[in-house]
């Protein structure tokens, strides 16, 4: 962010003679020249080959020149407090008290206009009553884009800075994705000449925004439109004179119309690109895919026709990927929202960053997502941050043919996990949804065994909390599990009670439903207990062997079988740890 000025001069000139002088008026720069009198500096010229910014944007800065916003803080605060309304000349004089360089003068004027002039929504609808003359704009304290741009130009000229009012088409309020632009220009903004080249800014858009019905203006300062890099400014500003794009090569109006609209949130959140980068996308066999690239971990949301039910979004370390499956043919609006993962400011809410129109010719009937599915799907940097490391399955969807699957993670310290299985319809109660997932802990590893009750689409939800926290579990992430095999019919795992400790393990029987009139073999991994009994019609003790408790129990004559433990040999009472059901005769 440091600015360096390099002076190149003849080797036999002694450097101290080369001075750069600035006159009070500031409109003409004088430069010492070989100490033989003075020669006038070049006046600002219209943009030509010398000004053209190398296209495309190199992603290192959103501005067209190095700007350190921290250094402006004092000046910004001063400019906001200036309260002169009697004449534009007096206002400029007051603002320039704290501004030394041309950049500082432009900054002070910009800050003042953005915070003191409101957009005139009434005047916009009734232009005959409206004056864009700088004096009138200052007196009224409101105007439309024309007035903002004229006031900016006039204040700069009083401050001795070259400034031009530009007009053209803008993808601003009321813009519809993919629309064409015809007729006269509909927006005005400015170019200022600083340090030998032209720079673009839009004080109307810097001051705030208008609601959808164009009846209410909300003052909300937007830094993005101050000296915006031309490669980003062209995204929503198309000047009547293409030289003022300050780009090489310049864009045609057709290209401007077809280009993706990235609003200022897109860039200020550090997003870099979207794919596809055309605003209208067609589905192929009922599906369309979109992805966003960004610098740092960013959280995303999407809405297709106002809901996120018909898609599958996954978070990547540097962006996100989204597949959508519209449920009706026709044109659908797809909006993508983003927010920083470390929400620093209270206003860090999800902001719309990009919009598409999805044209769907045929619906893929086979793809239906359960309504309990929560976006994004699958593991990500977010679940890692919550302590679920090294997932065995990195993809969001698990396909199983026999109705069983198993996932493993390495768990961070002090984490307690809760899991549940969900599907549409009433086949799974909340309690049974928990019992179709079995947790197995081995040191810092957790294995989740899932047995599906029937074919279909299921959501495996994973919650966690700190073991040391008394509070509730927080939802972390989920997977989609698919099974097409209609013969699948797994019973739930046995019910466990609070005395069943996290690092105990059931080796057999895993099914919570035991066959009737059979001898069933039990093998359980448990530690720190004196005795284990299996209670059916009769009581069967298990014997300890290499860290496991084993034995056989007969299920005849009973509907339920309990496993009980004796924690201390001197105590006479048992605690229930597991409960199995027995099939009816």
XYZ file of C-alpha atoms in Angstrom:
585
model
C 0.000 0.000 0.000
C 3.001 2.332 0.006
C 3.208 4.868 -2.777
C 6.567 5.504 -4.355
C 7.351 8.372 -6.698
C 10.332 7.746 -8.948
C 12.023 10.698 -10.635
C 14.259 9.928 -13.586
C 16.631 12.709 -14.652
C 19.741 13.328 -16.700
C 22.868 11.997 -15.048
C 24.625 15.411 -14.998
C 21.722 17.151 -13.238
C 22.131 17.434 -9.528
C 18.946 15.995 -7.958
C 18.310 18.749 -5.433
C 17.366 21.153 -8.248
C 14.467 19.012 -9.330
C 11.480 20.237 -7.403
C 7.820 19.676 -7.769
C 5.787 22.761 -7.025
C 2.076 23.015 -6.645
C 0.358 26.386 -7.049
C -2.343 27.563 -4.692
C -4.939 27.180 -7.436
C -3.648 23.716 -8.100
C -4.930 23.686 -11.661
C -1.457 23.986 -13.161
C 1.447 21.986 -11.927
C 4.878 23.547 -12.353
C 7.937 21.445 -12.464
C 11.568 22.568 -12.140
C 13.409 21.840 -15.353
C 17.195 21.655 -15.367
C 17.151 24.791 -13.239
C 16.720 26.950 -16.381
C 13.427 28.594 -15.580
C 10.181 26.647 -15.268
C 8.060 24.812 -17.729
C 4.326 24.124 -17.408
C 3.270 20.573 -16.513
C 1.128 18.662 -18.987
C -2.556 19.378 -18.627
C -4.934 16.487 -18.116
C -5.756 14.980 -21.478
C -8.667 12.769 -22.446
C -7.887 9.105 -21.909
C -5.654 7.607 -24.567
C -3.345 4.644 -24.919
C -1.205 5.863 -22.018
C -4.050 5.477 -19.514
C -5.367 2.114 -20.456
C -5.260 -0.294 -17.585
C -3.858 -3.661 -18.482
C -6.910 -5.849 -18.743
C -7.895 -8.025 -16.888
C -7.915 -7.189 -13.188
C -4.975 -8.821 -11.364
C -7.138 -9.414 -8.236
C -4.641 -7.687 -5.942
C -6.660 -4.516 -5.366
C -10.181 -3.270 -5.977
C -8.884 0.258 -6.651
C -7.205 1.823 -9.666
C -4.424 3.320 -7.526
C -2.924 2.397 -4.142
C -5.152 3.784 -1.404
C -4.593 3.313 2.331
C -8.007 3.729 3.955
C -6.476 3.835 7.465
C -4.541 6.956 6.509
C -7.798 8.605 5.404
C -9.519 8.023 8.726
C -8.769 11.446 10.206
C -9.637 13.223 6.937
C -12.856 11.207 6.537
C -13.986 12.064 10.062
C -13.246 15.722 9.440
C -15.101 15.809 6.101
C -18.215 14.215 7.629
C -18.401 16.958 10.274
C -18.122 19.889 7.848
C -21.510 21.567 7.849
C -21.498 24.379 5.284
C -24.628 24.792 3.201
C -24.608 28.465 2.120
C -22.395 28.093 -0.984
C -20.443 25.437 -2.837
C -17.342 27.663 -2.748
C -17.473 27.979 1.055
C -18.026 24.219 1.386
C -14.975 23.390 -0.744
C -12.860 25.916 1.155
C -13.832 24.278 4.462
C -13.168 20.747 3.164
C -9.721 21.618 1.804
C -8.472 22.850 5.187
C -7.404 19.315 6.052
C -6.548 18.091 2.532
C -3.052 18.544 1.110
C -2.661 16.240 -1.896
C -5.008 16.010 -4.873
C -6.003 12.530 -3.721
C -6.928 13.897 -0.283
C -8.964 16.725 -1.861
C -10.920 14.244 -3.992
C -11.408 12.028 -0.944
C -12.786 14.858 1.205
C -15.236 15.922 -1.533
C -16.277 12.276 -2.098
C -16.883 11.606 1.601
C -18.895 14.766 2.048
C -21.192 14.129 -0.936
C -21.724 10.441 -0.098
C -22.809 11.302 3.441
C -24.731 14.540 2.905
C -26.635 14.185 -0.369
C -29.611 11.833 -0.500
C -31.039 10.211 -3.573
C -34.250 12.015 -4.551
C -36.760 9.222 -5.219
C -39.617 11.716 -5.624
C -37.624 13.878 -8.031
C -36.695 10.788 -10.030
C -40.373 10.187 -10.813
C -40.992 13.870 -11.570
C -37.903 15.120 -13.396
C -39.455 18.388 -14.633
C -39.302 19.846 -11.114
C -35.709 18.784 -10.663
C -32.571 20.914 -10.892
C -29.142 19.287 -11.153
C -27.306 22.605 -10.691
C -24.643 22.232 -7.957
C -26.039 25.182 -5.971
C -29.551 23.695 -5.940
C -28.314 20.188 -5.079
C -26.415 21.609 -2.100
C -29.439 23.669 -0.947
C -31.875 20.750 -1.264
C -29.495 18.128 0.115
C -30.824 15.632 -2.416
C -30.708 14.864 -6.118
C -30.533 12.098 -8.708
C -27.308 10.760 -10.313
C -27.031 13.757 -12.643
C -26.953 16.152 -9.674
C -24.436 14.060 -7.723
C -22.096 13.990 -10.744
C -22.423 17.731 -11.479
C -21.841 18.694 -7.865
C -18.791 16.413 -7.759
C -17.390 17.920 -10.972
C -17.984 21.488 -9.796
C -16.430 20.937 -6.347
C -13.351 19.312 -7.925
C -12.891 22.203 -10.346
C -13.048 24.659 -7.418
C -10.377 22.544 -5.715
C -8.211 22.693 -8.850
C -8.704 19.068 -9.843
C -9.593 17.861 -13.327
C -12.885 16.044 -13.143
C -15.361 14.995 -15.795
C -18.991 14.011 -15.664
C -19.594 10.797 -17.627
C -22.889 9.321 -18.739
C -23.897 5.887 -19.940
C -25.884 2.772 -19.099
C -25.765 1.147 -15.671
C -26.895 -2.193 -14.299
C -28.410 -0.457 -11.337
C -31.856 -0.300 -9.883
C -34.517 -2.151 -11.884
C -31.949 -4.075 -13.933
C -33.195 -7.513 -15.006
C -30.651 -10.287 -15.623
C -29.869 -10.559 -19.326
C -31.751 -7.399 -20.381
C -30.651 -5.232 -23.336
C -29.956 -1.490 -23.193
C -31.512 0.818 -25.780
C -32.119 4.547 -26.091
C -30.481 7.313 -24.094
C -28.069 6.763 -21.265
C -29.663 6.334 -17.844
C -26.882 7.079 -15.336
C -24.110 9.583 -14.619
C -20.801 9.270 -12.739
C -17.337 10.907 -12.720
C -13.733 10.512 -13.753
C -10.976 12.365 -11.877
C -7.409 13.003 -13.000
C -4.900 12.039 -10.318
C -1.161 11.411 -10.578
C -1.123 11.473 -14.348
C -4.055 9.218 -15.139
C -7.829 9.068 -15.016
C -9.786 7.226 -12.298
C -13.489 6.371 -11.997
C -15.961 6.902 -9.180
C -19.726 6.944 -8.623
C -20.876 9.059 -5.674
C -24.573 8.194 -6.251
C -23.891 4.513 -5.615
C -21.359 5.416 -2.937
C -24.095 7.099 -0.886
C -26.590 4.247 -0.527
C -29.322 2.294 -2.279
C -32.957 2.463 -3.306
C -35.575 -0.201 -2.481
C -37.248 -2.385 -5.138
C -40.290 -0.145 -5.530
C -38.032 2.925 -5.962
C -39.845 4.791 -3.196
C -37.299 4.723 -0.370
C -33.600 5.628 -0.273
C -31.385 4.073 2.398
C -28.183 5.945 3.193
C -25.452 3.321 3.404
C -21.920 4.348 2.492
C -20.230 2.080 -0.067
C -16.428 2.364 -0.333
C -16.349 0.151 -3.430
C -17.291 2.947 -5.869
C -14.360 5.219 -4.929
C -11.585 4.917 -7.551
C -12.881 1.487 -8.580
C -10.562 -0.522 -10.818
C -11.865 -0.069 -14.404
C -12.011 -3.845 -14.955
C -14.529 -3.995 -12.079
C -16.312 -0.717 -12.839
C -17.245 -1.978 -16.338
C -19.221 -4.704 -14.617
C -22.133 -2.329 -14.111
C -21.165 0.973 -15.811
C -21.053 1.314 -19.609
C -20.025 4.847 -20.713
C -21.436 6.405 -23.924
C -17.857 7.080 -25.040
C -15.999 3.755 -24.883
C -12.645 5.514 -24.229
C -13.921 6.192 -20.730
C -14.011 2.474 -19.951
C -10.230 2.992 -19.482
C -9.825 -0.570 -20.723
C -7.925 -2.279 -23.459
C -9.566 -3.810 -25.373
C -12.855 -2.030 -24.722
C -16.117 -3.939 -24.343
C -18.981 -3.684 -26.806
C -22.493 -2.960 -25.525
C -23.456 -6.548 -26.445
C -20.622 -7.916 -24.303
C -21.659 -5.602 -21.467
C -25.255 -6.891 -21.701
C -24.165 -10.534 -21.731
C -21.612 -10.221 -18.947
C -22.316 -11.540 -15.490
C -23.283 -8.821 -12.996
C -21.106 -8.954 -9.876
C -22.317 -6.364 -7.402
C -20.012 -4.586 -4.975
C -20.623 -7.235 -2.246
C -19.082 -9.793 -4.586
C -15.744 -7.978 -4.576
C -15.754 -6.595 -1.041
C -16.262 -10.145 0.323
C -13.104 -11.225 -1.515
C -14.855 -13.367 -4.129
C -12.860 -13.844 -7.310
C -14.913 -15.567 -10.011
C -18.061 -17.518 -10.788
C -18.573 -20.353 -13.249
C -20.376 -20.187 -15.594
C -19.843 -16.437 -16.010
C -22.918 -15.874 -18.175
C -26.102 -14.668 -16.438
C -28.440 -17.108 -18.200
C -27.797 -20.833 -17.830
C -29.611 -23.816 -19.300
C -30.200 -27.071 -17.452
C -28.845 -30.276 -18.984
C -31.087 -33.266 -18.219
C -32.767 -31.228 -15.501
C -29.564 -30.134 -13.729
C -27.457 -26.958 -13.708
C -24.146 -26.417 -11.891
C -22.594 -23.240 -10.529
C -19.379 -22.637 -8.600
C -17.800 -19.633 -6.884
C -14.080 -19.067 -6.246
C -12.925 -16.981 -3.313
C -9.787 -16.232 -1.332
C -10.658 -17.286 2.172
C -13.199 -19.453 3.937
C -16.573 -17.937 3.093
C -20.056 -19.167 3.974
C -22.639 -19.403 1.197
C -26.391 -19.813 0.774
C -28.569 -20.025 -2.315
C -32.202 -19.550 -3.249
C -33.830 -20.985 -6.354
C -37.234 -19.322 -6.737
C -36.967 -18.335 -3.083
C -36.113 -21.765 -1.606
C -33.000 -23.911 -1.126
C -34.813 -27.264 -1.287
C -33.911 -28.249 -4.843
C -30.147 -28.211 -4.794
C -27.001 -29.644 -3.323
C -24.372 -27.140 -2.184
C -20.915 -28.077 -0.928
C -18.396 -25.721 0.675
C -14.830 -25.820 -0.603
C -11.815 -24.234 1.051
C -11.691 -21.634 -1.724
C -15.350 -21.343 -2.667
C -18.424 -23.452 -3.176
C -20.065 -25.768 -5.684
C -23.797 -26.015 -6.309
C -25.927 -28.424 -8.341
C -29.558 -27.447 -8.777
C -32.513 -29.433 -10.048
C -35.501 -27.151 -10.773
C -38.815 -28.935 -10.179
C -40.725 -27.140 -12.933
C -39.810 -26.129 -16.476
C -39.387 -22.465 -17.422
C -37.188 -19.612 -16.148
C -36.119 -19.546 -12.513
C -34.244 -16.893 -10.538
C -31.174 -18.268 -8.741
C -29.590 -16.040 -6.083
C -26.315 -16.772 -4.337
C -25.513 -15.178 -0.973
C -22.244 -15.035 0.964
C -20.828 -13.846 4.260
C -17.375 -13.973 5.861
C -16.829 -17.043 8.035
C -15.437 -14.967 10.884
C -18.290 -12.572 11.394
C -16.482 -9.549 12.797
C -19.087 -6.847 12.369
C -22.681 -7.190 13.556
C -23.889 -6.383 10.021
C -22.145 -9.483 8.647
C -25.305 -11.045 7.340
C -25.617 -13.046 4.131
C -25.493 -10.623 1.195
C -26.572 -11.387 -2.345
C -23.417 -11.585 -4.474
C -24.643 -12.937 -7.793
C -27.879 -13.731 -9.644
C -28.600 -16.113 -12.502
C -31.626 -16.958 -14.595
C -31.868 -20.744 -14.928
C -33.806 -21.956 -17.949
C -35.134 -25.452 -17.413
C -36.455 -27.499 -20.335
C -37.001 -30.827 -18.576
C -37.330 -31.855 -14.930
C -35.288 -34.727 -13.490
C -38.071 -36.560 -11.641
C -35.640 -38.981 -9.991
C -33.920 -36.293 -7.938
C -35.802 -35.410 -4.775
C -34.095 -34.090 -1.686
C -35.521 -34.803 1.787
C -36.884 -31.644 3.377
C -34.622 -32.158 6.401
C -31.516 -31.767 4.225
C -29.611 -28.687 5.328
C -27.304 -26.686 2.997
C -24.348 -26.962 2.640
C -24.129 -30.771 2.455
C -21.113 -32.902 3.342
C -17.948 -32.135 5.323
C -15.978 -28.922 4.718
C -13.509 -26.525 6.299
C -16.432 -25.515 8.531
C -16.920 -29.018 10.027
C -13.129 -29.289 10.389
C -13.107 -26.055 12.337
C -15.700 -27.630 14.658
C -13.376 -30.588 15.323
C -14.426 -33.208 12.731
C -11.088 -33.920 11.054
C -9.992 -36.323 8.296
C -13.438 -37.500 7.147
C -13.480 -40.913 5.460
C -16.115 -39.593 3.016
C -15.448 -36.144 1.568
C -18.374 -36.205 -0.867
C -21.810 -34.950 0.236
C -23.753 -38.003 -0.990
C -23.287 -41.621 0.140
C -24.719 -44.404 -2.041
C -25.354 -47.761 -0.403
C -26.717 -50.880 -2.021
C -27.192 -53.051 1.073
C -28.567 -50.213 3.226
C -25.483 -50.013 5.459
C -22.629 -47.527 5.548
C -19.896 -46.449 7.895
C -18.122 -43.080 8.250
C -15.078 -42.235 10.337
C -13.564 -38.982 11.615
C -10.737 -37.952 13.854
C -12.285 -35.880 16.629
C -10.805 -32.743 18.142
C -10.386 -32.545 21.926
C -13.299 -32.531 24.356
C -16.059 -33.180 21.794
C -19.287 -35.003 22.432
C -21.256 -36.070 19.337
C -24.966 -36.556 18.700
C -26.310 -38.042 15.450
C -29.736 -38.615 13.930
C -31.216 -40.034 10.733
C -34.156 -38.359 8.951
C -36.336 -39.099 5.954
C -39.559 -37.693 4.494
C -42.823 -39.237 5.666
C -43.567 -40.715 9.070
C -41.476 -43.900 8.903
C -38.856 -42.608 11.371
C -39.729 -41.035 14.710
C -37.107 -38.794 16.285
C -36.148 -41.486 18.780
C -35.848 -44.207 16.125
C -33.902 -41.810 13.896
C -31.237 -41.671 16.608
C -31.192 -45.467 17.008
C -30.393 -46.164 13.337
C -26.922 -44.627 13.842
C -24.357 -46.240 16.134
C -21.337 -44.337 17.453
C -18.128 -46.237 18.078
C -15.250 -44.380 19.751
C -11.669 -45.626 19.618
C -9.326 -43.107 21.257
C -9.706 -39.906 19.163
C -11.480 -41.716 16.289
C -15.236 -41.931 15.898
C -17.005 -44.360 13.590
C -20.657 -43.811 12.670
C -22.406 -46.986 11.546
C -25.700 -46.372 9.729
C -28.333 -49.082 9.096
C -31.254 -47.854 6.977
C -34.798 -49.011 7.842
C -35.823 -49.066 4.141
C -34.823 -47.809 0.681
C -34.982 -44.088 -0.072
C -33.216 -40.770 0.603
C -32.008 -40.125 4.138
C -30.256 -37.258 5.925
C -27.579 -38.055 8.495
C -27.309 -35.026 10.797
C -24.290 -34.539 13.027
C -24.332 -32.323 16.137
C -21.664 -31.655 18.733
C -20.850 -29.829 21.920
C -17.904 -29.521 24.250
C -18.021 -32.317 26.835
C -17.316 -29.701 29.483
C -20.349 -27.625 28.380
C -23.633 -28.354 30.110
C -25.598 -26.757 27.253
C -27.266 -28.099 24.128
C -25.715 -29.691 21.078
C -25.071 -27.458 18.058
C -25.867 -28.621 14.529
C -22.630 -28.926 12.506
C -23.246 -30.647 9.137
C -25.117 -33.390 7.322
C -24.814 -36.033 4.602
C -27.340 -37.280 2.074
C -27.563 -41.110 2.024
C -29.236 -42.830 -0.936
C -30.375 -46.442 -1.225
C -32.376 -47.782 -4.192
C -32.563 -51.416 -3.067
C -36.200 -51.974 -2.012
C -35.343 -55.204 -0.152
C -33.381 -53.306 2.491
C -34.955 -53.469 5.941
C -32.496 -53.053 8.796
C -33.726 -52.925 12.389
C -32.468 -50.182 14.700
C -29.409 -50.647 16.924
C -30.094 -51.568 20.576
C -31.225 -48.762 22.849
C -28.486 -47.510 25.162
C -28.849 -45.833 28.567
C -26.751 -43.199 30.288
C -24.459 -45.752 31.975
C -23.359 -46.999 28.548
C -20.103 -45.065 28.231
C -18.831 -43.435 25.056
C -15.872 -45.772 24.642
C -17.844 -48.996 25.197
C -18.449 -50.989 22.020
C -21.044 -53.533 20.885
C -19.375 -56.242 18.800
C -22.469 -58.495 18.701
C -25.425 -58.540 18.373
C -25.580 -55.202 16.513
C -29.268 -55.562 15.689
C -31.638 -54.162 18.274
C -34.203 -56.817 17.290
C -33.314 -60.374 18.359
C -34.860 -63.558 16.891
C -37.331 -65.413 19.152
C -36.517 -68.804 20.769
C -32.832 -68.679 19.856
C -29.499 -68.776 21.599
C -27.893 -65.388 20.916
C -24.177 -64.744 21.392
C -23.206 -61.494 23.144
C -19.792 -59.848 22.850
C -19.326 -56.382 24.377
C -16.199 -54.262 24.901
C -16.465 -52.618 28.318
C -14.021 -51.632 31.042
C -14.029 -50.644 34.698
C -16.937 -52.854 35.785
C -17.187 -55.884 38.059
C -19.949 -57.972 36.455
C -22.158 -58.072 33.355
C -25.526 -59.851 33.159
C -27.943 -60.384 30.268
C -31.493 -60.569 31.531
C -34.020 -62.434 29.367
C -36.562 -64.820 30.923
C -33.565 -66.014 32.898
C -30.385 -64.167 33.821
C -27.169 -65.077 31.970
C -23.810 -63.811 33.272
C -21.128 -62.862 30.719
C -17.501 -63.751 31.298
C -14.563 -61.453 30.758
C -12.033 -62.400 28.084
C -9.299 -60.043 26.737
C -11.191 -56.827 27.469
C -14.493 -58.215 26.143
C -17.497 -59.635 28.002
C -18.925 -62.684 26.252
C -21.692 -65.242 26.705
C -24.912 -66.665 25.324
C -28.505 -65.964 26.240
C -31.736 -67.681 25.177
C -34.573 -65.434 23.984
C -37.526 -67.798 24.518
C -40.430 -66.584 26.618
C -39.530 -62.848 26.656
C -40.244 -59.670 24.659
C -37.200 -57.664 25.837
C -33.603 -58.411 26.745
C -31.526 -56.077 28.953
C -27.772 -55.881 29.479
C -26.956 -54.836 33.042
C -23.686 -54.008 34.745
C -22.454 -54.263 38.280
C -20.049 -51.358 38.688
C -18.705 -52.422 42.074
C -18.498 -55.963 43.392
C -19.511 -54.781 46.882
C -22.757 -53.205 45.631
C -25.886 -55.240 45.200
C -27.564 -53.107 42.493
C -27.232 -53.265 38.731
C -27.519 -50.511 36.141
C -29.210 -51.058 32.779
C -26.898 -50.202 29.876
C -28.583 -51.733 26.760
C -32.057 -52.867 25.764
C -32.944 -55.241 22.877
C -36.415 -56.118 21.550
C -37.319 -59.729 20.693
C -39.290 -60.598 17.537
C -42.850 -61.652 18.261
C -43.485 -65.414 17.966
